[in-house]
Short mmCIF file of C-alpha atoms and ligand atoms in Angstrom, two decimals:
data_model
loop_
_atom_site.label_atom_id
_atom_site.label_comp_id
_atom_site.label_asym_id
_atom_site.label_seq_id
_atom_site.Cartn_x
_atom_site.Cartn_y
_atom_site.Cartn_z
CA MET A 797 -81.27 57.01 -22.05
CA MET A 798 -80.21 53.41 -22.51
CA ILE A 799 -82.98 51.15 -23.78
CA GLY A 800 -83.36 47.37 -23.84
CA ILE A 801 -83.97 45.65 -27.18
CA ASP A 802 -85.27 42.14 -27.81
CA LEU A 803 -84.06 41.48 -31.35
CA GLY A 804 -86.27 38.49 -32.13
CA THR A 805 -86.50 36.08 -35.05
CA THR A 806 -90.08 37.05 -35.80
CA PHE A 807 -90.74 40.08 -33.59
CA SER A 808 -88.56 42.71 -31.99
CA ALA A 809 -89.39 45.06 -29.14
CA ALA A 810 -87.79 47.87 -27.17
CA ALA A 811 -88.35 48.85 -23.55
CA TYR A 812 -87.19 51.57 -21.17
CA LEU A 813 -87.44 52.43 -17.52
CA ASP A 814 -90.09 55.08 -16.86
CA PRO A 815 -89.55 57.89 -14.32
CA ASP A 816 -91.23 55.78 -11.63
CA GLY A 817 -88.71 53.02 -12.19
CA ASN A 818 -91.08 50.64 -14.01
CA PRO A 819 -89.98 48.97 -17.24
CA GLN A 820 -92.32 49.83 -20.12
CA LEU A 821 -92.48 48.82 -23.75
CA VAL A 822 -92.05 51.37 -26.49
CA SER A 823 -94.93 51.75 -28.93
CA ASN A 824 -93.75 51.78 -32.54
CA SER A 825 -94.88 54.17 -35.28
CA ARG A 826 -98.03 52.05 -35.69
CA GLY A 827 -98.80 52.14 -31.99
CA ALA A 828 -97.88 48.45 -31.56
CA ARG A 829 -95.52 47.06 -28.95
CA LEU A 830 -94.03 44.35 -31.14
CA THR A 831 -92.43 45.09 -34.50
CA PRO A 832 -92.10 42.23 -37.01
CA SER A 833 -88.41 41.57 -37.76
CA VAL A 834 -89.12 41.87 -41.47
CA VAL A 835 -87.26 44.12 -43.91
CA MET A 836 -88.42 45.20 -47.36
CA GLU A 837 -86.70 47.27 -50.00
CA GLU A 838 -88.92 49.55 -52.10
CA ASP A 839 -88.24 50.53 -55.70
CA ASP A 840 -86.77 53.92 -54.71
CA GLY A 841 -84.33 52.28 -52.32
CA THR A 842 -86.30 53.15 -49.19
CA VAL A 843 -86.20 50.37 -46.64
CA VAL A 844 -89.39 49.52 -44.79
CA VAL A 845 -89.18 47.53 -41.58
CA GLY A 846 -91.97 46.00 -39.53
CA GLU A 847 -95.67 45.45 -40.10
CA ASP A 848 -95.72 47.17 -43.53
CA ALA A 849 -92.95 44.88 -44.73
CA ARG A 850 -94.64 41.82 -43.25
CA GLU A 851 -97.87 42.65 -45.01
CA SER A 852 -96.03 42.89 -48.32
CA MET A 853 -94.43 39.49 -47.95
CA VAL A 854 -96.97 37.83 -50.20
CA LEU A 855 -96.92 40.34 -53.04
CA MET A 856 -93.31 41.42 -52.89
CA GLY A 857 -91.70 38.18 -51.77
CA ASP A 858 -88.36 38.76 -53.48
CA ALA A 859 -87.98 42.23 -51.94
CA VAL A 860 -88.62 41.04 -48.41
CA VAL A 861 -86.25 39.46 -45.89
CA SER A 862 -87.58 37.68 -42.80
CA THR A 863 -86.20 35.41 -40.04
CA VAL A 864 -82.71 36.83 -40.59
CA LYS A 865 -81.76 35.85 -37.04
CA ASP A 866 -81.63 32.22 -38.18
CA TYR A 867 -78.70 33.22 -40.41
CA MET A 868 -76.66 35.33 -37.98
CA GLY A 869 -73.07 34.18 -37.90
CA THR A 870 -73.25 32.74 -41.42
CA ASP A 871 -72.09 34.18 -44.74
CA ARG A 872 -75.58 34.02 -46.24
CA LYS A 873 -76.43 36.97 -48.49
CA PHE A 874 -79.87 38.41 -49.18
CA VAL A 875 -80.02 39.82 -52.68
CA LEU A 876 -82.80 42.35 -53.08
CA PRO A 877 -84.29 43.65 -56.36
CA SER A 878 -81.92 46.67 -56.44
CA GLY A 879 -79.11 44.15 -56.69
CA THR A 880 -77.73 44.97 -53.24
CA ALA A 881 -76.60 41.86 -51.41
CA TYR A 882 -77.22 42.36 -47.71
CA THR A 883 -75.43 40.41 -45.02
CA PRO A 884 -77.42 39.13 -41.99
CA GLU A 885 -75.63 41.82 -39.95
CA GLN A 886 -76.88 44.53 -42.29
CA VAL A 887 -80.46 43.27 -42.25
CA SER A 888 -80.36 43.12 -38.44
CA ALA A 889 -78.86 46.62 -38.38
CA LEU A 890 -81.82 47.86 -40.43
CA ILE A 891 -84.22 46.30 -37.91
CA LEU A 892 -82.29 47.92 -35.05
CA LYS A 893 -82.38 51.28 -36.84
CA LYS A 894 -86.16 51.08 -37.09
CA ILE A 895 -86.55 50.04 -33.44
CA VAL A 896 -84.30 52.90 -32.30
CA LYS A 897 -85.98 55.44 -34.57
CA ASP A 898 -89.42 54.54 -33.22
CA ALA A 899 -88.10 54.59 -29.65
CA GLU A 900 -86.59 58.05 -30.21
CA GLU A 901 -89.92 59.34 -31.50
CA PHE A 902 -91.83 57.72 -28.66
CA LEU A 903 -89.48 58.90 -25.93
CA GLY A 904 -88.60 62.27 -27.49
CA GLU A 905 -84.88 61.86 -27.04
CA GLU A 906 -81.87 60.61 -28.92
CA ILE A 907 -80.80 57.04 -28.24
CA ARG A 908 -77.19 56.01 -28.67
CA GLN A 909 -76.84 53.12 -26.26
CA ALA A 910 -78.74 49.90 -25.87
CA VAL A 911 -78.69 46.49 -24.32
CA VAL A 912 -79.53 43.91 -27.00
CA THR A 913 -80.55 40.41 -25.94
CA VAL A 914 -79.47 37.22 -27.68
CA PRO A 915 -80.55 33.58 -27.30
CA ALA A 916 -78.58 31.89 -24.53
CA TYR A 917 -77.55 29.22 -27.00
CA PHE A 918 -76.06 31.70 -29.50
CA ASN A 919 -72.47 30.83 -30.28
CA ASP A 920 -69.45 33.05 -30.72
CA ALA A 921 -70.10 33.86 -34.40
CA GLN A 922 -73.76 34.67 -33.76
CA ARG A 923 -72.91 36.97 -30.84
CA GLN A 924 -70.16 38.68 -32.80
CA ALA A 925 -72.57 39.21 -35.71
CA THR A 926 -75.17 40.74 -33.36
CA LYS A 927 -72.60 43.09 -31.91
CA ASP A 928 -71.49 44.11 -35.42
CA ALA A 929 -75.13 44.70 -36.41
CA GLY A 930 -75.44 47.12 -33.47
CA ARG A 931 -72.33 48.99 -34.57
CA MET A 932 -73.61 49.22 -38.14
CA ALA A 933 -76.84 50.71 -36.84
CA GLY A 934 -74.78 53.40 -35.10
CA LEU A 935 -75.65 51.94 -31.72
CA ASP A 936 -73.33 51.42 -28.82
CA VAL A 937 -74.34 47.93 -27.66
CA ALA A 938 -73.40 48.13 -24.01
CA CYS A 939 -74.20 44.52 -23.29
CA MET A 940 -75.80 41.43 -24.82
CA PRO A 941 -77.52 39.52 -22.02
CA ASN A 942 -79.13 36.19 -22.73
CA GLU A 943 -82.86 36.25 -23.46
CA PRO A 944 -83.94 33.81 -20.70
CA THR A 945 -81.84 35.73 -18.18
CA ALA A 946 -83.57 38.97 -19.13
CA ALA A 947 -86.98 37.29 -18.81
CA ALA A 948 -86.07 35.99 -15.35
CA LEU A 949 -85.04 39.50 -14.27
CA TYR A 950 -88.41 40.82 -15.33
CA TYR A 951 -90.27 38.03 -13.57
CA ALA A 952 -88.27 38.53 -10.35
CA TRP A 953 -88.87 42.28 -10.47
CA SER A 954 -92.59 42.10 -11.30
CA SER A 955 -93.39 39.39 -8.74
CA ARG A 956 -91.12 40.99 -6.11
CA MET A 957 -89.28 37.71 -5.74
CA GLU A 958 -86.72 38.06 -2.97
CA LYS A 959 -85.14 34.67 -3.23
CA GLY A 960 -85.76 31.70 -5.44
CA ARG A 961 -84.84 29.70 -8.52
CA ILE A 962 -86.55 30.27 -11.84
CA LEU A 963 -86.40 27.78 -14.68
CA VAL A 964 -87.01 29.73 -17.88
CA TYR A 965 -88.45 27.78 -20.81
CA ASP A 966 -88.10 30.13 -23.77
CA LEU A 967 -89.66 28.91 -27.00
CA GLY A 968 -89.78 31.70 -29.57
CA GLY A 969 -89.93 31.85 -33.34
CA GLY A 970 -86.56 30.41 -34.20
CA THR A 971 -84.72 29.29 -31.08
CA PHE A 972 -85.24 27.38 -27.87
CA ASP A 973 -83.41 28.23 -24.65
CA ALA A 974 -83.67 26.90 -21.13
CA SER A 975 -81.89 28.48 -18.16
CA ILE A 976 -81.99 28.17 -14.40
CA VAL A 977 -81.63 31.58 -12.76
CA GLU A 978 -81.15 32.04 -9.05
CA ILE A 979 -82.47 35.28 -7.57
CA CYS A 980 -81.17 36.64 -4.30
CA GLY A 981 -82.27 40.18 -3.54
CA LYS A 982 -80.86 42.43 -6.24
CA GLN A 983 -78.57 39.73 -7.58
CA ALA A 984 -79.32 37.23 -10.31
CA GLU A 985 -77.09 34.30 -11.04
CA VAL A 986 -77.51 31.85 -13.92
CA VAL A 987 -76.71 28.35 -12.74
CA ALA A 988 -76.95 26.45 -16.02
CA THR A 989 -78.18 26.98 -19.53
CA GLY A 990 -78.84 25.02 -22.70
CA GLY A 991 -80.72 25.29 -25.93
CA ILE A 992 -81.45 24.13 -29.44
CA ARG A 993 -80.39 26.27 -32.32
CA LYS A 994 -83.16 25.80 -34.83
CA LEU A 995 -86.34 25.07 -32.97
CA GLY A 996 -89.36 27.31 -32.60
CA GLY A 997 -92.68 28.46 -33.96
CA HIS A 998 -91.24 29.14 -37.35
CA PHE A 999 -90.55 25.41 -37.77
CA PHE A 1000 -94.04 24.51 -36.51
CA ASP A 1001 -95.48 26.64 -39.33
CA GLN A 1002 -93.37 24.60 -41.70
CA LEU A 1003 -94.92 21.36 -40.40
CA ILE A 1004 -98.43 22.64 -41.12
CA LEU A 1005 -97.28 23.89 -44.50
CA ASN A 1006 -95.81 20.49 -45.34
CA TYR A 1007 -99.05 18.84 -44.27
CA ALA A 1008 -101.01 21.10 -46.64
CA ALA A 1009 -98.46 20.53 -49.41
CA ASP A 1010 -98.73 16.74 -49.05
CA TYR A 1011 -102.51 17.00 -49.11
CA LEU A 1012 -102.50 19.10 -52.30
CA LEU A 1013 -100.06 16.80 -53.98
CA GLU A 1014 -102.04 13.70 -53.15
CA LYS A 1015 -105.48 15.04 -53.92
CA TYR A 1016 -104.79 17.34 -56.88
CA GLY A 1017 -101.29 16.41 -58.02
CA LEU A 1018 -100.34 20.03 -57.31
CA ASP A 1019 -96.82 20.70 -56.06
CA VAL A 1020 -96.83 24.01 -54.12
CA TYR A 1021 -93.05 23.86 -53.85
CA ASP A 1022 -92.84 24.22 -57.62
CA ASP A 1023 -91.31 27.55 -58.72
CA GLU A 1024 -94.51 28.57 -60.47
CA TYR A 1025 -96.29 28.83 -57.11
CA ILE A 1026 -93.69 30.91 -55.31
CA ASP A 1027 -96.15 33.69 -54.36
CA GLU A 1028 -98.86 31.23 -53.35
CA LEU A 1029 -96.37 29.41 -51.15
CA GLN A 1030 -95.55 32.63 -49.32
CA GLU A 1031 -99.25 33.22 -48.70
CA LEU A 1032 -99.78 29.63 -47.64
CA SER A 1033 -97.02 29.84 -45.08
CA LEU A 1034 -98.65 32.90 -43.49
CA LYS A 1035 -101.91 30.96 -43.40
CA ALA A 1036 -100.14 28.04 -41.79
CA GLU A 1037 -98.90 30.35 -39.03
CA ASN A 1038 -102.39 31.77 -38.59
CA CYS A 1039 -103.83 28.29 -38.37
CA LYS A 1040 -101.25 27.36 -35.71
CA ILE A 1041 -102.11 30.44 -33.62
CA GLN A 1042 -105.83 29.69 -33.88
CA LEU A 1043 -105.17 26.17 -32.64
CA SER A 1044 -103.93 27.67 -29.36
CA SER A 1045 -107.46 28.80 -28.54
CA ARG A 1046 -109.59 26.35 -30.59
CA THR A 1047 -109.61 22.63 -31.11
CA SER A 1048 -109.62 22.87 -34.89
CA ALA A 1049 -108.82 25.47 -37.53
CA GLN A 1050 -109.19 25.82 -41.28
CA MET A 1051 -106.78 26.89 -43.96
CA VAL A 1052 -108.48 28.42 -46.98
CA ILE A 1053 -106.39 27.36 -49.95
CA LYS A 1054 -106.62 29.08 -53.32
CA ILE A 1055 -103.98 27.89 -55.70
CA GLY A 1056 -104.47 27.61 -59.45
CA LYS A 1057 -107.87 26.05 -59.90
CA VAL A 1058 -107.89 24.55 -56.43
CA ARG A 1059 -110.33 25.99 -53.89
CA GLU A 1060 -110.21 24.06 -50.67
CA LYS A 1061 -110.82 24.45 -46.97
CA LEU A 1062 -108.34 22.25 -45.21
CA GLU A 1063 -109.17 21.47 -41.62
CA ILE A 1064 -106.46 20.78 -39.07
CA THR A 1065 -107.31 19.65 -35.57
CA ARG A 1066 -105.40 20.48 -32.44
CA ALA A 1067 -104.75 16.77 -31.94
CA GLN A 1068 -103.15 16.54 -35.40
CA PHE A 1069 -100.99 19.58 -34.71
CA GLU A 1070 -99.89 18.20 -31.36
CA LYS A 1071 -98.79 15.01 -33.04
CA MET A 1072 -96.74 17.04 -35.52
CA ILE A 1073 -94.85 18.97 -32.85
CA ALA A 1074 -94.47 16.16 -30.31
CA GLY A 1075 -90.96 15.32 -31.51
CA PHE A 1076 -89.84 18.95 -31.27
CA TYR A 1077 -91.30 19.24 -27.79
CA GLY A 1078 -89.48 16.05 -26.77
CA ARG A 1079 -86.16 17.61 -27.75
CA THR A 1080 -86.87 20.66 -25.57
CA GLU A 1081 -87.71 18.37 -22.66
CA SER A 1082 -84.37 16.58 -23.04
CA THR A 1083 -82.60 19.93 -22.98
CA VAL A 1084 -84.41 20.97 -19.80
CA ARG A 1085 -83.46 17.63 -18.24
CA MET A 1086 -79.82 18.23 -19.16
CA VAL A 1087 -79.87 21.78 -17.76
CA LEU A 1088 -81.28 20.49 -14.46
CA GLN A 1089 -78.62 17.82 -14.39
CA ASP A 1090 -75.84 20.32 -15.13
CA ALA A 1091 -77.12 22.46 -12.26
CA GLY A 1092 -77.18 19.40 -10.00
CA MET A 1093 -80.85 20.05 -9.36
CA SER A 1094 -84.23 18.41 -9.68
CA TRP A 1095 -87.67 19.97 -10.01
CA LYS A 1096 -88.03 20.23 -6.26
CA ASP A 1097 -85.19 22.79 -6.27
CA ILE A 1098 -87.09 25.02 -8.70
CA ASP A 1099 -89.55 27.60 -7.38
CA LYS A 1100 -90.93 28.86 -10.65
CA LEU A 1101 -91.29 27.43 -14.15
CA LEU A 1102 -91.49 30.51 -16.35
CA LEU A 1103 -92.77 30.28 -19.91
CA VAL A 1104 -91.34 32.80 -22.35
CA GLY A 1105 -91.64 33.25 -26.13
CA GLY A 1106 -94.71 33.30 -28.33
CA SER A 1107 -94.64 29.54 -28.99
CA SER A 1108 -94.96 28.76 -25.28
CA LYS A 1109 -98.61 29.86 -25.66
CA ILE A 1110 -99.34 26.54 -27.37
CA PRO A 1111 -101.49 24.68 -24.80
CA TYR A 1112 -99.79 21.35 -25.52
CA ILE A 1113 -96.42 22.76 -24.45
CA ALA A 1114 -97.73 23.91 -21.08
CA GLU A 1115 -99.61 20.61 -20.57
CA ARG A 1116 -96.57 18.48 -21.25
CA LEU A 1117 -94.38 20.69 -19.07
CA ARG A 1118 -96.91 20.40 -16.25
CA GLU A 1119 -96.70 16.60 -16.48
CA PHE A 1120 -92.92 16.64 -16.75
CA SER A 1121 -92.24 19.02 -13.87
CA GLY A 1122 -95.21 18.45 -11.58
CA MET A 1123 -95.35 22.25 -11.38
CA GLU A 1124 -97.80 24.77 -12.75
CA PRO A 1125 -96.04 26.60 -15.60
CA SER A 1126 -96.27 30.34 -15.05
CA HIS A 1127 -98.17 32.51 -17.51
CA GLU A 1128 -97.97 35.52 -15.23
CA THR A 1129 -95.74 37.55 -17.49
CA ASN A 1130 -96.63 38.21 -21.10
CA PRO A 1131 -94.37 35.74 -22.90
CA ASP A 1132 -93.82 38.03 -25.90
CA GLU A 1133 -92.77 41.00 -23.82
CA ALA A 1134 -90.80 39.68 -20.86
CA VAL A 1135 -87.43 39.66 -22.65
CA ALA A 1136 -87.55 43.31 -23.75
CA LEU A 1137 -88.80 44.43 -20.32
CA GLY A 1138 -86.03 42.45 -18.65
CA ALA A 1139 -83.50 44.01 -21.02
CA ALA A 1140 -84.68 47.45 -19.87
CA LEU A 1141 -84.17 46.40 -16.25
CA TYR A 1142 -80.71 45.15 -17.17
CA ALA A 1143 -79.92 48.46 -18.90
CA SER A 1144 -81.13 50.43 -15.88
CA GLY A 1145 -78.69 48.73 -13.54
CA LEU A 1146 -81.51 48.04 -11.08
CA PHE A 1147 -79.97 44.65 -10.44
CA GLU A 1148 -76.60 45.04 -8.74
CA LYS A 1149 -75.22 41.88 -10.25
CA VAL A 1150 -76.31 39.68 -13.12
CA GLN A 1151 -74.00 36.73 -13.49
CA ASP A 1152 -74.42 34.60 -16.57
CA VAL A 1153 -72.67 31.43 -17.66
CA CYS A 1154 -71.04 30.35 -20.89
CA SER A 1155 -73.35 28.32 -23.11
CA HIS A 1156 -70.77 26.34 -25.09
CA SER A 1157 -67.48 24.80 -24.06
CA LEU A 1158 -64.43 26.37 -25.70
CA GLY A 1159 -61.10 24.73 -26.31
CA ILE A 1160 -58.56 23.73 -28.91
CA VAL A 1161 -57.75 20.71 -31.06
CA SER A 1162 -54.98 18.73 -29.42
CA ARG A 1163 -53.31 15.29 -29.40
CA ARG A 1164 -52.49 13.13 -26.41
CA GLY A 1165 -49.02 12.51 -27.80
CA ALA A 1166 -47.15 12.56 -31.10
CA GLY A 1167 -49.10 10.57 -33.69
CA ALA A 1168 -52.12 10.12 -31.41
CA GLU A 1169 -55.56 10.96 -32.70
CA LYS A 1170 -56.79 14.55 -32.51
CA TYR A 1171 -59.41 15.42 -29.91
CA ASN A 1172 -61.25 18.43 -28.51
CA SER A 1173 -59.39 19.66 -25.45
CA VAL A 1174 -61.82 21.87 -23.53
CA ILE A 1175 -60.36 24.91 -21.78
CA ILE A 1176 -63.51 26.73 -20.63
CA PRO A 1177 -66.29 24.21 -19.90
CA ARG A 1178 -69.94 25.01 -20.56
CA ASN A 1179 -71.80 26.68 -17.69
CA THR A 1180 -68.66 28.36 -16.31
CA ALA A 1181 -69.57 31.69 -14.66
CA LEU A 1182 -68.79 34.77 -16.76
CA PRO A 1183 -66.46 36.50 -17.23
CA ALA A 1184 -64.19 33.46 -17.37
CA ARG A 1185 -60.42 33.29 -17.69
CA MET A 1186 -58.97 29.78 -17.87
CA SER A 1187 -55.88 28.17 -19.30
CA ARG A 1188 -54.33 24.83 -20.11
CA ASP A 1189 -50.83 23.68 -20.85
CA TYR A 1190 -49.72 21.91 -24.01
CA TYR A 1191 -46.26 20.80 -25.14
CA THR A 1192 -44.49 21.10 -28.45
CA GLY A 1193 -44.13 17.73 -30.17
CA THR A 1194 -40.81 18.16 -32.05
CA ASN A 1195 -37.53 20.03 -31.85
CA ASP A 1196 -37.30 23.42 -33.56
CA MET A 1197 -40.98 23.64 -34.43
CA LYS A 1198 -41.58 26.45 -36.88
CA LYS A 1199 -45.15 27.20 -35.89
CA ILE A 1200 -48.04 26.13 -33.74
CA CYS A 1201 -51.41 25.69 -35.40
CA LEU A 1202 -54.18 26.51 -32.95
CA GLU A 1203 -57.64 25.40 -33.94
CA ILE A 1204 -60.24 26.91 -31.60
CA THR A 1205 -63.19 24.64 -30.86
CA GLU A 1206 -66.71 25.29 -29.66
CA GLY A 1207 -68.62 22.35 -28.22
CA GLU A 1208 -68.56 19.78 -25.46
CA ASP A 1209 -67.68 16.52 -27.13
CA GLU A 1210 -64.14 15.14 -27.24
CA ASP A 1211 -64.96 13.82 -30.68
CA LEU A 1212 -64.18 16.55 -33.21
CA ASP A 1213 -67.08 15.45 -35.41
CA TYR A 1214 -69.45 16.98 -32.87
CA VAL A 1215 -67.79 20.35 -32.31
CA SER A 1216 -67.31 23.35 -34.53
CA ILE A 1217 -64.01 24.97 -35.33
CA LEU A 1218 -64.22 28.71 -34.71
CA ALA A 1219 -60.91 29.59 -36.28
CA GLY A 1220 -57.52 28.27 -37.22
CA ILE A 1221 -54.55 30.35 -36.12
CA GLU A 1222 -50.84 29.99 -36.78
CA ILE A 1223 -48.33 31.18 -34.19
CA LEU A 1224 -44.87 31.46 -35.67
CA LEU A 1225 -42.11 30.32 -33.34
CA PRO A 1226 -38.54 31.64 -33.13
CA PRO A 1227 -35.85 29.12 -34.12
CA GLY A 1228 -34.43 26.65 -31.65
CA ILE A 1229 -37.47 25.93 -29.49
CA PRO A 1230 -36.83 22.47 -28.03
CA ARG A 1231 -39.30 19.60 -28.00
CA ASN A 1232 -41.61 19.51 -24.97
CA THR A 1233 -41.62 23.28 -24.53
CA ARG A 1234 -44.66 24.27 -22.50
CA VAL A 1235 -47.26 26.37 -24.30
CA THR A 1236 -50.04 27.79 -22.16
CA VAL A 1237 -53.21 28.61 -24.03
CA GLU A 1238 -55.35 31.06 -22.09
CA MET A 1239 -58.93 31.89 -22.96
CA PHE A 1240 -60.87 34.87 -21.75
CA LEU A 1241 -64.60 34.94 -22.32
CA ASN A 1242 -66.12 38.29 -21.47
CA GLN A 1243 -69.58 39.10 -20.13
CA ASN A 1244 -70.95 39.08 -23.69
CA GLN A 1245 -69.41 35.68 -24.36
CA LEU A 1246 -66.94 37.06 -26.86
CA LEU A 1247 -63.69 35.18 -26.82
CA HIS A 1248 -60.10 36.37 -26.50
CA VAL A 1249 -57.18 33.95 -26.76
CA TYR A 1250 -53.63 34.36 -25.43
CA ALA A 1251 -50.62 32.10 -25.78
CA ARG A 1252 -47.61 31.94 -23.47
CA ILE A 1253 -44.61 30.06 -24.83
CA HIS A 1254 -42.35 29.14 -21.96
CA ALA A 1255 -39.07 29.56 -23.83
CA GLU A 1256 -36.06 31.84 -23.35
CA PRO A 1257 -37.14 34.62 -23.64
CA GLU A 1258 -40.79 33.93 -22.85
CA ILE A 1259 -43.34 34.89 -25.48
CA TYR A 1260 -46.81 36.05 -24.43
CA LYS A 1261 -49.32 37.47 -26.83
CA GLU A 1262 -52.98 37.98 -27.57
CA ILE A 1263 -53.97 36.12 -30.66
CA GLU A 1264 -56.16 37.78 -33.21
CA ILE A 1265 -59.01 35.37 -33.98
CA PRO A 1266 -59.85 35.46 -37.68
CA ARG A 1267 -63.54 34.56 -37.42
CA SER A 1268 -64.30 33.10 -40.81
CA SER A 1269 -68.07 33.45 -40.45
CA ASN A 1270 -67.94 37.10 -39.36
CA LEU A 1271 -67.14 40.34 -41.10
CA ASP A 1272 -63.74 41.98 -40.76
CA GLU A 1273 -63.21 45.63 -39.84
CA SER A 1274 -63.04 46.88 -43.43
CA GLU A 1275 -66.24 45.04 -44.37
CA ILE A 1276 -67.99 46.52 -41.34
CA ALA A 1277 -66.84 50.02 -42.27
CA GLU A 1278 -67.93 49.56 -45.88
CA GLN A 1279 -71.35 48.15 -44.97
CA THR A 1280 -71.91 50.83 -42.33
CA THR A 1281 -71.33 53.54 -44.92
CA LEU A 1282 -73.86 51.85 -47.18
CA LEU A 1283 -76.42 51.71 -44.38
CA GLU A 1284 -75.93 55.37 -43.48
CA ARG A 1285 -77.37 56.28 -46.86
CA ILE A 1286 -80.49 54.19 -46.39
CA VAL A 1287 -83.69 55.75 -45.08
CA VAL A 1288 -85.54 53.35 -42.84
CA GLN A 1289 -89.30 53.66 -42.43
N1 LIG B 1082 -100.98 32.17 -29.49
C1 LIG B 1082 -99.97 31.58 -30.11
N2 LIG B 1082 -99.97 30.25 -30.29
C2 LIG B 1082 -98.95 29.65 -30.94
N3 LIG B 1082 -97.87 30.28 -31.41
C3 LIG B 1082 -97.82 31.61 -31.24
C4 LIG B 1082 -98.85 32.33 -30.59
N4 LIG B 1082 -98.52 33.64 -30.57
C5 LIG B 1082 -97.33 33.73 -31.19
N5 LIG B 1082 -96.91 32.52 -31.60
C6 LIG B 1082 -95.67 32.19 -32.33
O1 LIG B 1082 -94.58 32.65 -31.56
C7 LIG B 1082 -93.49 32.92 -32.43
C8 LIG B 1082 -92.93 34.26 -32.09
O2 LIG B 1082 -92.55 34.25 -30.77
P1 LIG B 1082 -91.56 35.34 -30.19
O3 LIG B 1082 -92.05 36.69 -30.58
O4 LIG B 1082 -91.35 35.05 -28.77
O5 LIG B 1082 -90.28 34.91 -31.02
P2 LIG B 1082 -89.03 35.74 -31.36
O6 LIG B 1082 -88.60 36.51 -30.15
O7 LIG B 1082 -89.26 36.51 -32.59
O8 LIG B 1082 -88.03 34.57 -31.68
P3 LIG B 1082 -86.70 34.10 -30.96
O9 LIG B 1082 -86.85 34.40 -29.51
O10 LIG B 1082 -86.65 32.65 -31.28
O11 LIG B 1082 -85.65 34.88 -31.62
C9 LIG B 1082 -94.02 32.87 -33.84
O12 LIG B 1082 -93.64 31.66 -34.44
C10 LIG B 1082 -95.53 32.94 -33.64
O13 LIG B 1082 -96.23 32.28 -34.67
MG1 LIG B 1083 -87.62 36.00 -28.39
#
């Protein structure tokens, strides 16, 4: 059976299609539907994933890794007490292993294939890292649909929507995504998407934590960010999250602080919290406005405003969205579960067609003439339907050029300061290529938004080749093989 997995920043979940054709969540070994994306290494080398690891965060801080998804596509290492330095891919693979193991026990069958969702705004390196994590976990990741798309599929299925446009507002633990998805019978088409990389509940906790830290510093001269309070800080950040969640159902909440000699009940009101997150909310609203604009739509073209992600349960978010859109935001689906359930629908093939779009423009660094300033020349614009194959022509600047240096860009802006460089590639040229020889750079972005680049040099004879992209922020094949072997030896509980 192929399952759907929501590999979240704070929680992960798996879902499957039951014999009646209904998507259902898997219960983990603790009987819960959500598994914290937290990994802990025990003294004997056993790796514990989920609630047990989360509960140990305070006492075993240095042996615990959380919010690894924030670091996907980076070369960050997590050094655990055994001395092993885990990559974000490895930590994610351990989470996937646990999710799959629990699903196998729950469903009573072996699972080899899965659909794993990713934030719509994930870039090339983050998607590549997620795919590699799946491979390391021994999982064939058949597809990596975007989280808001999966949520829209679930909403359309559960509400029996025949035709309509859904605007998904997905505010989770670490990322924000907004997508407009058009449903037509058994087909789903994403019209436009956008997001913010580091915005979510995890950062709201930080705001409350900073508030408490400022308070303690002012009143007691106590600096909780000092190394000596490392364990207390861990505990305080869990309390900050708790306080935030309480504020979704109450107008004020207390944080009981016990640090050193300090015993204090710090009260935080909902109004105070709303003030803290207003700026973050404003950024999400701008993104939604941009997505509507990219789709050439206004609110009157939208039939449903769907809230997804645990942080969308904050009443302020729904209130502001109600004002902004003039629509009633939908709470009909459980915001924590919709993505995994939609992933299961995706895996089942119940929808005949799910067409997504590319979330970032892709191109190369070019010049508008010899000596002119460098700029970002976009080849595949953002929001192009996937899979996408597009090309652009460039011309060699001098006679007998020895090589072409292709720098692959990700981002919309012409100004290179605002885009990232995915990779730099050298294409060696045969001797005697005259100036102004046409070079066609072709980009192919597959369904999973993984990029392939080809170059055609219009010389005699013509040269056409696929270019290996050395992704500097991802692992290479030998590193993957090595880290997979290491993971095979680890028992995950
Ligand atoms: N009732 C609530 N009120 C406020 N915040 C909540 C509530 N319930 C959960 N959260 C927050 O939601 C976040 C987790 O949401 P969710 O499980 O959707 O995220 P995720 O899938 O792990 O993250 P992402 O989608 O960004 O990768 C956490 O920050 C959690 O504190
Ligand atoms: Mg999520």
